[in-house]
Short mmCIF file of C-alpha atoms (C1' of nucleotides) in Angstrom, two decimals:
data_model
loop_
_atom_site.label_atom_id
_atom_site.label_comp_id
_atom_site.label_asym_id
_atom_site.label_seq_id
_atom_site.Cartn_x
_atom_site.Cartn_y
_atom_site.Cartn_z
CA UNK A 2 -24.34 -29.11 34.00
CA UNK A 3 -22.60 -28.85 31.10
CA UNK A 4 -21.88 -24.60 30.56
CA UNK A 5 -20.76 -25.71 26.65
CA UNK A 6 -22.11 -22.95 24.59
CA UNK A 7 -22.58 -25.11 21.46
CA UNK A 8 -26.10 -25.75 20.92
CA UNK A 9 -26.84 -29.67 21.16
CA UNK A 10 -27.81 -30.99 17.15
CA UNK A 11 -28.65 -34.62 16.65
CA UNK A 12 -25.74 -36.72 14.73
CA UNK A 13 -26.52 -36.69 10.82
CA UNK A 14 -27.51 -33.56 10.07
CA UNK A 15 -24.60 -32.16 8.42
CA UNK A 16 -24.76 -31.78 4.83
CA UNK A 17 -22.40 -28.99 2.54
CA UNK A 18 -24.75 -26.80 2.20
CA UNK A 19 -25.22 -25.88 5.76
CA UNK A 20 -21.71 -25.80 6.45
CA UNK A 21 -21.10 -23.72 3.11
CA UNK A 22 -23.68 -21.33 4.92
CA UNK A 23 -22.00 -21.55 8.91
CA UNK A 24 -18.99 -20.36 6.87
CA UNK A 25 -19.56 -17.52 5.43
CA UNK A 26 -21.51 -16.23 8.46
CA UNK A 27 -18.39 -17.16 10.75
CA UNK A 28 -15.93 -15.49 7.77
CA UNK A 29 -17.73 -12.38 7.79
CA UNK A 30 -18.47 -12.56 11.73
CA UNK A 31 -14.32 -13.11 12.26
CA UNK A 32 -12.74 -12.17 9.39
CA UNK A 33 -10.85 -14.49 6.80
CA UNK A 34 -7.95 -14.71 8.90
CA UNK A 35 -9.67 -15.05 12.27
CA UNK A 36 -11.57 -18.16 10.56
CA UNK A 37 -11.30 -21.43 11.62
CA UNK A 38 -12.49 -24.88 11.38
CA UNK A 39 -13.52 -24.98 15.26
CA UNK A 40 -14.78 -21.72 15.20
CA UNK A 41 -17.05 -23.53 12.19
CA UNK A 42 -17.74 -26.28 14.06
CA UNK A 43 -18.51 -24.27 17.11
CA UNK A 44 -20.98 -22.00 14.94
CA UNK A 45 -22.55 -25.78 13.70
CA UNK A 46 -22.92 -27.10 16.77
CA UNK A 47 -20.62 -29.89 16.17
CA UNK A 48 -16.62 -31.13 16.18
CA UNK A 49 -14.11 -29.75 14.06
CA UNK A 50 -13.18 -33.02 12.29
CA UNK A 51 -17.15 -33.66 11.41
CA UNK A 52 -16.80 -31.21 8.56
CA UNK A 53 -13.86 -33.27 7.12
CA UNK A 54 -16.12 -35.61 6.05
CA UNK A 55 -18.08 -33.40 3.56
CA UNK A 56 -15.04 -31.47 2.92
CA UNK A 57 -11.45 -32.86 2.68
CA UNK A 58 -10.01 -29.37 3.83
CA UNK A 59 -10.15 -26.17 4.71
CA UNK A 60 -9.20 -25.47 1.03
CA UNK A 61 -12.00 -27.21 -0.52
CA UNK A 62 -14.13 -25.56 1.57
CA UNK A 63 -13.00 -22.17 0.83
CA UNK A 64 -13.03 -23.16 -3.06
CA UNK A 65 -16.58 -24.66 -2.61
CA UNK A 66 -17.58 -21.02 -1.35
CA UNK A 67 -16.24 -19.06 -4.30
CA UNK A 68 -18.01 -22.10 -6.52
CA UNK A 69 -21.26 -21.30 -4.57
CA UNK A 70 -20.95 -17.91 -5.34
CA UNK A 71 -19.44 -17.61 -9.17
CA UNK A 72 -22.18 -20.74 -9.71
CA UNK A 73 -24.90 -18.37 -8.45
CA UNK A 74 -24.12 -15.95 -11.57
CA UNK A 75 -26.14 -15.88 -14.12
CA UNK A 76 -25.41 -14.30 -17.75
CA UNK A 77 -27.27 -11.36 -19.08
CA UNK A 78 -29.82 -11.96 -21.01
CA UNK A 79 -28.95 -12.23 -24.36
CA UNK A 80 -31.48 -9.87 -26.24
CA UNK A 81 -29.64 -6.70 -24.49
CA UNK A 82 -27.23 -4.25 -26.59
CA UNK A 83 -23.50 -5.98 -25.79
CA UNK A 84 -22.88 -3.00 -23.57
CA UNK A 85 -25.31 -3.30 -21.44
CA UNK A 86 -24.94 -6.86 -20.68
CA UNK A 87 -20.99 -6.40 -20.31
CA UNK A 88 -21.86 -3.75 -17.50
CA UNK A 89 -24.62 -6.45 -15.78
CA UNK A 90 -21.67 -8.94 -15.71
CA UNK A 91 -19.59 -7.01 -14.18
CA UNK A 92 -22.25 -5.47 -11.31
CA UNK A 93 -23.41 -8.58 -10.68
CA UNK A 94 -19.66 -9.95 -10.07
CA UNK A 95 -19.03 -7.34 -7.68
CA UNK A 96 -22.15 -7.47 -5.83
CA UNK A 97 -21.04 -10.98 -4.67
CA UNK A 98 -18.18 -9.55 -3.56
CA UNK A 99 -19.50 -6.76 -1.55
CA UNK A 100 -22.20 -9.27 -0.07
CA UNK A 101 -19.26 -11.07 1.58
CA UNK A 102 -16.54 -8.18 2.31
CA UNK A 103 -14.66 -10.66 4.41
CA UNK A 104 -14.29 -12.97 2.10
CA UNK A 105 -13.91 -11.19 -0.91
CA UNK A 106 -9.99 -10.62 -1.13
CA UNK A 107 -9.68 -14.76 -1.02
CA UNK A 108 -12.79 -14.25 -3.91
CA UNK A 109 -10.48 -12.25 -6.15
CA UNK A 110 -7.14 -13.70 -5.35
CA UNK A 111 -8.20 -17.63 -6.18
CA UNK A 112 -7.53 -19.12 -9.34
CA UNK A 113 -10.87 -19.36 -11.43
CA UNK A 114 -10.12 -23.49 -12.11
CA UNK A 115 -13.19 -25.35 -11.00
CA UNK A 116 -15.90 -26.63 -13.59
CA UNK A 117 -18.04 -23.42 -12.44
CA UNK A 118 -15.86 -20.50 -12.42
CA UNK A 119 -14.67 -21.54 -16.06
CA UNK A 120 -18.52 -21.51 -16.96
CA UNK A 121 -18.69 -17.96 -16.16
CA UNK A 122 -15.05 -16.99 -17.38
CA UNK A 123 -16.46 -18.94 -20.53
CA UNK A 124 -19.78 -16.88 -20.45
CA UNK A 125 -17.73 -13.79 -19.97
CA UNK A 126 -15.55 -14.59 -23.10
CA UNK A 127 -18.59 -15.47 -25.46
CA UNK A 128 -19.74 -11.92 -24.50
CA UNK A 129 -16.92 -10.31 -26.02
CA UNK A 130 -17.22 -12.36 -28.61
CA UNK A 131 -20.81 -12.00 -29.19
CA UNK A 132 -19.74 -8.40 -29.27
CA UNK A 133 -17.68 -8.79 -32.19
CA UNK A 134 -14.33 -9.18 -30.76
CA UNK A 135 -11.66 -11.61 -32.08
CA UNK A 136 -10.33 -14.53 -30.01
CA UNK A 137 -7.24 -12.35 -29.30
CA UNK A 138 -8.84 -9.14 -28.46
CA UNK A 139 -11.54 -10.97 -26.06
CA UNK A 140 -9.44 -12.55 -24.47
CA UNK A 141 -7.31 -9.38 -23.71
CA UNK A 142 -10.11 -7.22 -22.96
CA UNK A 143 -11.42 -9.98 -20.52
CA UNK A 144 -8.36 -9.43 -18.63
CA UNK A 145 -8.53 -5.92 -18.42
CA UNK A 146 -11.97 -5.41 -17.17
CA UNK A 147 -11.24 -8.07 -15.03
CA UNK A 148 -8.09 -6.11 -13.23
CA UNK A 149 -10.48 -3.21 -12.76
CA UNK A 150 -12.99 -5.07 -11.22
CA UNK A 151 -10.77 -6.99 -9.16
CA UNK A 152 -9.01 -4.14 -7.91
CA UNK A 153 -12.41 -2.35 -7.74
CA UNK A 154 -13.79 -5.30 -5.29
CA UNK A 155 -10.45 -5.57 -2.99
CA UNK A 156 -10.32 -1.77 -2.78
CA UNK A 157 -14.41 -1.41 -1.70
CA UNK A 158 -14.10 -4.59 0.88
CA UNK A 159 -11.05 -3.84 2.20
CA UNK A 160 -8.85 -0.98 1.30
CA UNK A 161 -8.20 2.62 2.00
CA UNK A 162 -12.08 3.14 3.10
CA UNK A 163 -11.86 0.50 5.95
CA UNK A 164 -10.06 2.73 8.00
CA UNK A 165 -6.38 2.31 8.84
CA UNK A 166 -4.48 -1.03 9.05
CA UNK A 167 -3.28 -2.63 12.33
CA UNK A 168 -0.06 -1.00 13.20
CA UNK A 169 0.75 2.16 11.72
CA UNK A 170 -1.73 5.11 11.50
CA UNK A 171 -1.54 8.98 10.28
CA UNK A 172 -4.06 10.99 12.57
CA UNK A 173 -6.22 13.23 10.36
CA UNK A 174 -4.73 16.20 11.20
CA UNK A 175 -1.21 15.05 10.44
CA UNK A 176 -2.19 13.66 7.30
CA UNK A 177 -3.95 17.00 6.66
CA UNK A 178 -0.32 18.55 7.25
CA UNK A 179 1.76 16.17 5.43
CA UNK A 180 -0.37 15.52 2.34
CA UNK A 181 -3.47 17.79 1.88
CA UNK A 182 -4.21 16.12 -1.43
CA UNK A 183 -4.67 12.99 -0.36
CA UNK A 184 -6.59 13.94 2.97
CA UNK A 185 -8.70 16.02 0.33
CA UNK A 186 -9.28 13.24 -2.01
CA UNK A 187 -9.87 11.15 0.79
CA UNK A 188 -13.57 12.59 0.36
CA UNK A 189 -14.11 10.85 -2.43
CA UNK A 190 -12.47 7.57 -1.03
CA UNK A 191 -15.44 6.55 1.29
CA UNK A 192 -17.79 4.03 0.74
CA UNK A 193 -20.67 6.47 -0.34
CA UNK A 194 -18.93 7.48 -3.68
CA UNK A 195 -17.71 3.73 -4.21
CA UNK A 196 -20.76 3.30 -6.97
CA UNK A 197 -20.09 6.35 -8.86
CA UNK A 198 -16.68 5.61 -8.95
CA UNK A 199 -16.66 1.97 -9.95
CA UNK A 200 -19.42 3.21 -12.97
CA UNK A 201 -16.79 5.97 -13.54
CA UNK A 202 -13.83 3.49 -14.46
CA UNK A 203 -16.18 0.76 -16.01
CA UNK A 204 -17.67 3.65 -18.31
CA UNK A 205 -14.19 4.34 -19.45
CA UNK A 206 -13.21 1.23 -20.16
CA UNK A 207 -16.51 0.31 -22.50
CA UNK A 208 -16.04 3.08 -23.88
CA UNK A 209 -12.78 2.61 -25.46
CA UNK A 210 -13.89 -0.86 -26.43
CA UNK A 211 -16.97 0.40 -28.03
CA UNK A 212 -14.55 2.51 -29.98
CA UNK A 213 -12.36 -0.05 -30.71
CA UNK A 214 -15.62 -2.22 -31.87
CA UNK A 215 -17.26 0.50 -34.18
CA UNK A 216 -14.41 2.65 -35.17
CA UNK A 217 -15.93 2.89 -39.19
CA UNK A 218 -19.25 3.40 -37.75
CA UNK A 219 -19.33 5.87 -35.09
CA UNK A 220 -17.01 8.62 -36.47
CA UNK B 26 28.05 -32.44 17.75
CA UNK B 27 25.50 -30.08 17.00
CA UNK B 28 23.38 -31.23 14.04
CA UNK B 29 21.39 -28.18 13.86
CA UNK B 30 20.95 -26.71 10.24
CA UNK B 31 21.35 -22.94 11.93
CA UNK B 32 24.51 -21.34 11.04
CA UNK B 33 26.40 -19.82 14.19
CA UNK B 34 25.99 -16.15 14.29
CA UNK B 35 27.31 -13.63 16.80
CA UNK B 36 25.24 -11.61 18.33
CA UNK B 37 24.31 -7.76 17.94
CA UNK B 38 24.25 -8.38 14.40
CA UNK B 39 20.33 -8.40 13.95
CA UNK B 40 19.12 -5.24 12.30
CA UNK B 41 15.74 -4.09 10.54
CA UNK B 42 17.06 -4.17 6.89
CA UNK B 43 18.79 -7.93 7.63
CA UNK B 44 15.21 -9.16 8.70
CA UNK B 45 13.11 -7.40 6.07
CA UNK B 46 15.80 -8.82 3.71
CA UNK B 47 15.61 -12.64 4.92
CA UNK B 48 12.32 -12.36 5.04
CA UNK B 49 11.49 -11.55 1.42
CA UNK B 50 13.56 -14.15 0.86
CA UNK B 51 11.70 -16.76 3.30
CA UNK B 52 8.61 -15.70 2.10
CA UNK B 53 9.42 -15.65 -1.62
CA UNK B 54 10.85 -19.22 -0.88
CA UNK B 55 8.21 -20.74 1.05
CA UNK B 56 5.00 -18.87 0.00
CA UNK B 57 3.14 -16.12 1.78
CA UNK B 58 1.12 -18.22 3.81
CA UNK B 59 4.31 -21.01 4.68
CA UNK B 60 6.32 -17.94 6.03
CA UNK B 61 6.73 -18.41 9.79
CA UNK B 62 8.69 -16.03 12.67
CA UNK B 63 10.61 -19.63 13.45
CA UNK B 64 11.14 -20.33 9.43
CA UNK B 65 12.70 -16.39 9.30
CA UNK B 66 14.50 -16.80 12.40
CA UNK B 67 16.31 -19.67 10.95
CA UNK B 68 16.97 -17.80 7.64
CA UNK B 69 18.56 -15.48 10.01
CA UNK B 70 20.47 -17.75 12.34
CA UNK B 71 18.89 -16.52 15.45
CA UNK B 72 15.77 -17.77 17.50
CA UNK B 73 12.64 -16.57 16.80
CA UNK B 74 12.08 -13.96 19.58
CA UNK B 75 15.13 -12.23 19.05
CA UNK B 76 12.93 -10.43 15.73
CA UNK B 77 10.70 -8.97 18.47
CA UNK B 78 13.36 -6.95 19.32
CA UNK B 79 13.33 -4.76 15.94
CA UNK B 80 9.81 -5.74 15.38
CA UNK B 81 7.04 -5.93 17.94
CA UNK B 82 4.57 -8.07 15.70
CA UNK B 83 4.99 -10.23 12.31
CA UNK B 84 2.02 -7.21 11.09
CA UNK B 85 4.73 -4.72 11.76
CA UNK B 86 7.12 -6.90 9.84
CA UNK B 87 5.10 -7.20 7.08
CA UNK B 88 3.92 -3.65 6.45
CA UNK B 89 8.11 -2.96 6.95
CA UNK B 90 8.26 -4.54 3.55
CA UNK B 91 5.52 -2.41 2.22
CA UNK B 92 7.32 0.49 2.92
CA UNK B 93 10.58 -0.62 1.75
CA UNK B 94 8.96 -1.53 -1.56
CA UNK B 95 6.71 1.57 -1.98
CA UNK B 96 9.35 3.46 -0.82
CA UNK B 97 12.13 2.57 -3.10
CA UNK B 98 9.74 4.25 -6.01
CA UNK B 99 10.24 7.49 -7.26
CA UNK B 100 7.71 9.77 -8.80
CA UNK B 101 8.82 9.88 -12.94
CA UNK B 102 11.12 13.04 -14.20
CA UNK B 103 8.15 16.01 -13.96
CA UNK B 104 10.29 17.24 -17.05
CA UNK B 105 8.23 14.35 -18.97
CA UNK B 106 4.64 14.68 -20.71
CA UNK B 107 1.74 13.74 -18.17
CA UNK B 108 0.88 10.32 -19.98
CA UNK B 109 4.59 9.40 -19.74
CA UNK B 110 4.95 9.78 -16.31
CA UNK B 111 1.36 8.24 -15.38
CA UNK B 112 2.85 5.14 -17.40
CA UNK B 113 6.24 5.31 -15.96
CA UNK B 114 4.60 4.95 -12.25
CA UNK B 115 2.11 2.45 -12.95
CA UNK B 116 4.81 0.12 -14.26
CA UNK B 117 6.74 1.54 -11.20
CA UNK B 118 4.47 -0.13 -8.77
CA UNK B 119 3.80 -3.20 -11.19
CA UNK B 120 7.36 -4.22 -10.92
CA UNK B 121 7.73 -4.26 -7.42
CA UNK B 122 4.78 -6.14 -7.58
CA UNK B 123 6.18 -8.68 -10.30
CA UNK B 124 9.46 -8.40 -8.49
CA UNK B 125 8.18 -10.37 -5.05
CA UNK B 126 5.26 -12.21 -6.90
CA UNK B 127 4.62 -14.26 -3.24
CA UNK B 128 4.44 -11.09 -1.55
CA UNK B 129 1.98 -9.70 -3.79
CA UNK B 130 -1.06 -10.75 -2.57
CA UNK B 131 -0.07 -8.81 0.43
CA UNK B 132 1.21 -5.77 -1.35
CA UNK B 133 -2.36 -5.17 -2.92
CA UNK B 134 -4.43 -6.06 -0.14
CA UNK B 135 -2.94 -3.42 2.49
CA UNK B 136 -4.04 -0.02 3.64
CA UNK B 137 -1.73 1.88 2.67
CA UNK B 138 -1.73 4.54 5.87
CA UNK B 139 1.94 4.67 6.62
CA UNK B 140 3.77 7.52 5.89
CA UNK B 141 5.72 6.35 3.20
CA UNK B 142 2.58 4.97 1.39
CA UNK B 143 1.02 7.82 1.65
CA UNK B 144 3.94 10.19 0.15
CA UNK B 145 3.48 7.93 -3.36
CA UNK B 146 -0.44 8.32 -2.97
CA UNK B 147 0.24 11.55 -3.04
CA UNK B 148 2.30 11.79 -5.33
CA UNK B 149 0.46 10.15 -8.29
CA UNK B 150 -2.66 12.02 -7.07
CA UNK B 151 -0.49 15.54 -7.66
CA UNK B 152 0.67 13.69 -10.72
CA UNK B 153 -3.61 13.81 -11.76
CA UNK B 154 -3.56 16.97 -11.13
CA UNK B 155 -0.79 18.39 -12.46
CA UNK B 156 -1.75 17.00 -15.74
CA UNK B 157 -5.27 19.10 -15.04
CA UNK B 158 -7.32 17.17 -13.45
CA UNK B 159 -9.18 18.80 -11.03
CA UNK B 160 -9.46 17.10 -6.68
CA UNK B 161 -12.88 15.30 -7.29
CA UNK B 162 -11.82 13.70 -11.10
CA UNK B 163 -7.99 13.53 -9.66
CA UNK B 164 -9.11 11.37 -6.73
CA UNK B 165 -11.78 9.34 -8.73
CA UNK B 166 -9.51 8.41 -11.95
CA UNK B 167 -6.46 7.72 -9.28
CA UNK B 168 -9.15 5.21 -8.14
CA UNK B 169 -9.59 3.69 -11.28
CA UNK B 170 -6.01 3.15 -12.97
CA UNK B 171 -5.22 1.93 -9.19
CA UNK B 172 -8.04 -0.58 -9.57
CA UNK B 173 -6.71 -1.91 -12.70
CA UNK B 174 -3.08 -1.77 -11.63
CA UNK B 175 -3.93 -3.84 -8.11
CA UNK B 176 -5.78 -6.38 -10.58
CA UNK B 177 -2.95 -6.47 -12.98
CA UNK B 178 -0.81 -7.61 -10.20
CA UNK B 179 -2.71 -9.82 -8.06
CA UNK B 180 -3.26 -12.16 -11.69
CA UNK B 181 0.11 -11.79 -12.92
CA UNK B 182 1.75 -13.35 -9.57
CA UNK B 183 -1.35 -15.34 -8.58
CA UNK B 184 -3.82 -15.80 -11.15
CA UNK B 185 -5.13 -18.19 -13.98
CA UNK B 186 -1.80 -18.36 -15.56
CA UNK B 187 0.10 -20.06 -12.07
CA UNK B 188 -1.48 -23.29 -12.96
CA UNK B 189 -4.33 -24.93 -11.17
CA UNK B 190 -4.99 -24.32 -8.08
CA UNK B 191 -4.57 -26.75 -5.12
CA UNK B 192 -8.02 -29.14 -5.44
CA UNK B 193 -10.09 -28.74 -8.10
CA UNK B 194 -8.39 -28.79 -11.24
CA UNK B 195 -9.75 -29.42 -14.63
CA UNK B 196 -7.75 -31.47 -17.18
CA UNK B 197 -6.36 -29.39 -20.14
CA UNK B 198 -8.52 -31.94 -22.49
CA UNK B 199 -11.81 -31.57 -20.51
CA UNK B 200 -11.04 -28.08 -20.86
CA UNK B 201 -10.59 -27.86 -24.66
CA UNK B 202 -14.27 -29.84 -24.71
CA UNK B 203 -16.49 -27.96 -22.27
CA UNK B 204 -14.90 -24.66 -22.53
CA UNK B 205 -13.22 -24.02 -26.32
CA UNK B 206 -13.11 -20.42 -25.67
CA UNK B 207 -11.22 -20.04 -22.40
CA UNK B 208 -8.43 -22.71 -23.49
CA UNK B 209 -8.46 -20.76 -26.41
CA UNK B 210 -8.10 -17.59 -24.64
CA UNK B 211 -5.38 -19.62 -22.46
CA UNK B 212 -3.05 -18.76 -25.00
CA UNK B 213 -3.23 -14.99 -24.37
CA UNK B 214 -3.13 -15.72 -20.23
CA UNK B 215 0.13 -16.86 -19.91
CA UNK B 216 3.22 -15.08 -18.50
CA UNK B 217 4.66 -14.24 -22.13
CA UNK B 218 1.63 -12.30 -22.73
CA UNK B 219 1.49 -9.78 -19.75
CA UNK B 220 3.44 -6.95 -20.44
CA UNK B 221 1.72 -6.76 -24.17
CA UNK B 222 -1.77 -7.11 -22.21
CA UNK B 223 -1.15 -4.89 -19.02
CA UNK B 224 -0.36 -1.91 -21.92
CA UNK B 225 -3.07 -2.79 -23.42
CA UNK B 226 -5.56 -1.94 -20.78
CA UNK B 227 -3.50 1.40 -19.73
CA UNK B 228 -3.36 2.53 -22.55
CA UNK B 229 -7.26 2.17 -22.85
CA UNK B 230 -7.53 3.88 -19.95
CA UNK B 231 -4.78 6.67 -20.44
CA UNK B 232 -6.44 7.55 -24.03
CA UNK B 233 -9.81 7.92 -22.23
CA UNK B 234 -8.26 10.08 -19.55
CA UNK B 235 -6.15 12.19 -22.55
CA UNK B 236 -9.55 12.53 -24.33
CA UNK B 237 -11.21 13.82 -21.01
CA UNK B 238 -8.63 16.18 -20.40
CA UNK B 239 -7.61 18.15 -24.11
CA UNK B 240 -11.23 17.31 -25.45
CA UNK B 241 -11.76 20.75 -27.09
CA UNK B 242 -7.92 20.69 -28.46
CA UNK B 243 -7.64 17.31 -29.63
CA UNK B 244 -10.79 17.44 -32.02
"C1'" DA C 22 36.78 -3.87 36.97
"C1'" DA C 23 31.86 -2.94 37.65
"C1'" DA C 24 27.72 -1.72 36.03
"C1'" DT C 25 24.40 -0.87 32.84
"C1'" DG C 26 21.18 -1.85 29.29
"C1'" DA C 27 20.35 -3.59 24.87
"C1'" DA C 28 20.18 -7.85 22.27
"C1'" DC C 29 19.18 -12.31 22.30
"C1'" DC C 30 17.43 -16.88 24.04
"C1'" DT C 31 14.34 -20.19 26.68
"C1'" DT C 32 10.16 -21.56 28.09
"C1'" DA C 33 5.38 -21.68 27.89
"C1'" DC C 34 0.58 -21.20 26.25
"C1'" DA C 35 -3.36 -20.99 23.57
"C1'" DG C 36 -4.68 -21.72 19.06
"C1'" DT C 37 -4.20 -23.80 14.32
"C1'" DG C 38 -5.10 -27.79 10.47
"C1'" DT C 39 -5.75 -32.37 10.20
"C1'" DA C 40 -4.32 -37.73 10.50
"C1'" DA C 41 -5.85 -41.78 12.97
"C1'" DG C 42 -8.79 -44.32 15.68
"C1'" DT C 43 -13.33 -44.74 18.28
"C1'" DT C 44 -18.10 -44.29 19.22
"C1'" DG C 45 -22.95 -43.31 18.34
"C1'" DT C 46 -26.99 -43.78 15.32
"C1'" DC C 47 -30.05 -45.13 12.07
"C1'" DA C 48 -31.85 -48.13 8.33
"C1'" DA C 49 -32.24 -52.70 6.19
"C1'" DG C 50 -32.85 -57.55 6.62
"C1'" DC C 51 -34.18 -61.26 9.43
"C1'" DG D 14 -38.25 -56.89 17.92
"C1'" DC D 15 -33.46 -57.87 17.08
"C1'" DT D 16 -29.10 -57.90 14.63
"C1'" DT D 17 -26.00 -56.10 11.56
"C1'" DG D 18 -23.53 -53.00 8.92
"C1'" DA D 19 -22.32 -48.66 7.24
"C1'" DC D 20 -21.17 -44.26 7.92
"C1'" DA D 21 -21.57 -39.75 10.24
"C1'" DA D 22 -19.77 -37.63 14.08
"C1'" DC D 23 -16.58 -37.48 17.92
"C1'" DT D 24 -12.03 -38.03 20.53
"C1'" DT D 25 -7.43 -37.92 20.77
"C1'" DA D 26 -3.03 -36.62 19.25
"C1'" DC D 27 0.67 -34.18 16.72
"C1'" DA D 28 3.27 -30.78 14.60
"C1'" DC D 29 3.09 -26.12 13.97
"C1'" DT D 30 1.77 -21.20 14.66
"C1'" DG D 31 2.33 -16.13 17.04
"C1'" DT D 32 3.90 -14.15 20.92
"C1'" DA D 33 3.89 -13.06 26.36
"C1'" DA D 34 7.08 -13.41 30.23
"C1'" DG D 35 11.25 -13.84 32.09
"C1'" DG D 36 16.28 -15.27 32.01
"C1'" DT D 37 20.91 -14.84 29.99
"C1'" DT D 38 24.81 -12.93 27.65
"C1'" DC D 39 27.61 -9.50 25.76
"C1'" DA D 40 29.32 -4.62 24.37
"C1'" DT D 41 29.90 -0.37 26.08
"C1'" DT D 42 30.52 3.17 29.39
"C1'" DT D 43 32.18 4.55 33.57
#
DNA sequence: AAATGAACCTTACAGTGTAAGTTGTCAAGC
DNA sequence: GCTTGACAACTTACACTGTAAGGTTCATTT
């Protein structure tokens, strides 16, 4: 009897979507690193090099996953203040990066080329400009929301809160010792003060643009 | 006669610093992901156990050059005004950042637990509250500048302005028809525009954090 | 000179992405 | 029903990875 674990799955049955969906479970079951096209198969019930034809490589898959997320964005609607929408942008980006915290950091690290991440980088840039931003200025102030909110999303899915990396760690009590106001900040580290943190920043930042925006008007 | 590229090395002359130095330079040379024990060890001259010996694992290695990096910066003259110093340490940490633009991705993405990593954490958080800040506000607006600052780096070495990424690339023509605004904006991604752009955003964020602190005084 | 122990090398293994070639399956036309 | 063709899926193979285990060489101390 064959002890095979894989489950048996008739021949033609594979289509992108599924696999899109077998990866992300396996990414988030194994981590990004510990992912890998047998592991995928394995998790499909099928060979490794069946996936190759619907996707020419691991690459392409991984890019097809931030398309399937990015392309599941949606703009704010339109008939909201510009602040308002500029804050729903940038929730709803990082919600699709805490919904896969193992595959976030390749989400905020890949270049936003395809078709459907320069949609949204397009939407996000007719905000600004909707806003009453120049060219110049949008495209600027794109950039800097965008740092926060990338470092914002590789911080929450995999940074100081996650506990301590691989190899070297600082027991509590030594780090109580050795640097009291970091173990005392470390309160507000954790994952339960991520939100008001996050709104913190982002307030901050809108802030200082709806400053720059209505200077004449709001003084 | 021996037609191996390796140079002939004596022994006993492997040390920490010679690895961590070879392999910036292997991994700066072939990319984060084409660096290899076998690729360093040849950079080195030596096979590519012998490393073991002054490292027990390539994660070991690699948060080594964390350390090195993070612990090559010094926390800004305390003699200086608060804003300077904040400024002078976030551009600190950007360069070393800018300064190994393959390692980067790496840089930004680790826990920072080890000692060393922790005495600059600390430091910039007594650098918050020196300035007046109180733990919770320290801790939360460390948070936020860090945010930006991780951003910052990860685009600068990896992002939009490195070209297209490996598979799906769109033409700079397409571009210019389906998306106006972002190769508009294009012109204010590239490398020339970085430093002027990274200010911009800190300084966004260092006037909100001035206005927080001296509100009554500065009205 | 002998011994010791660190530093380095050799070999080996399980796992990786994927190129190339083969087989199974199902639908269309006879 | 039978044949044919197309293509999805599988099999095999290769070069490469990190690193465990064990063997070798050399510098230093005695």
């Amino acid at each position: 009897m064959d002890s095979s674990i894989k489950k048996k799955r008739p021949r033609g049955r594979l289509s992108r979507e599924m696999i899109e969906d077998a990866a992300f479970e396996v990414i988030e079951r194994e981590g990004l690193a510990g992912f890998s096209m047998r592991k995928l198969a394995a998790e499909l019930g099928c060979e490794a090099m069946s996936i190759y034809h619907h996707f020419p490589s691991q690459a392409h898959l991984h890019e097809a996953l931030v398309d399937r997320l990015v392309g599941s964005l949606e703009m704010p609607d339109a008939g909201l203040p510009w602040r308002q929408r500029m804050r729903i942008a940038m929730h709803d980006f990082r919600r699709i990066g805490s919904e896969h915290p193992a595959f976030a950091p390749f989400l905020v690290t890949y270049r936003m080329n395809s078709p459907t991440c320069l949609a949204w980088l397009s939407g996000i840039l007719g905000l600004f400009e909707a806003g009453g931003f120049g060219p110049e200025l949008s495209a600027r102030l794109f950039r800097t929301v965008g740092y926060y909110l990338m470092g914002a999303i590789l911080d929450e899915t995999s940074g100081y809160a996650k506990g301590p990396s691989a190899v070297t760690a600082v027991s509590d009590e030594q780090l109580a010792l050795d640097f009291p106001n970091v173990a005392a900040a470390g309160r507000y580290f954790g994952a339960a003060e991520f939100d008001r943190t996050f709104d913190l920043g982002l307030d901050m930042l809108l802030d200082e643009m709806e400053r720059a925006l209505g200077g004449a008007n709001s003084r």
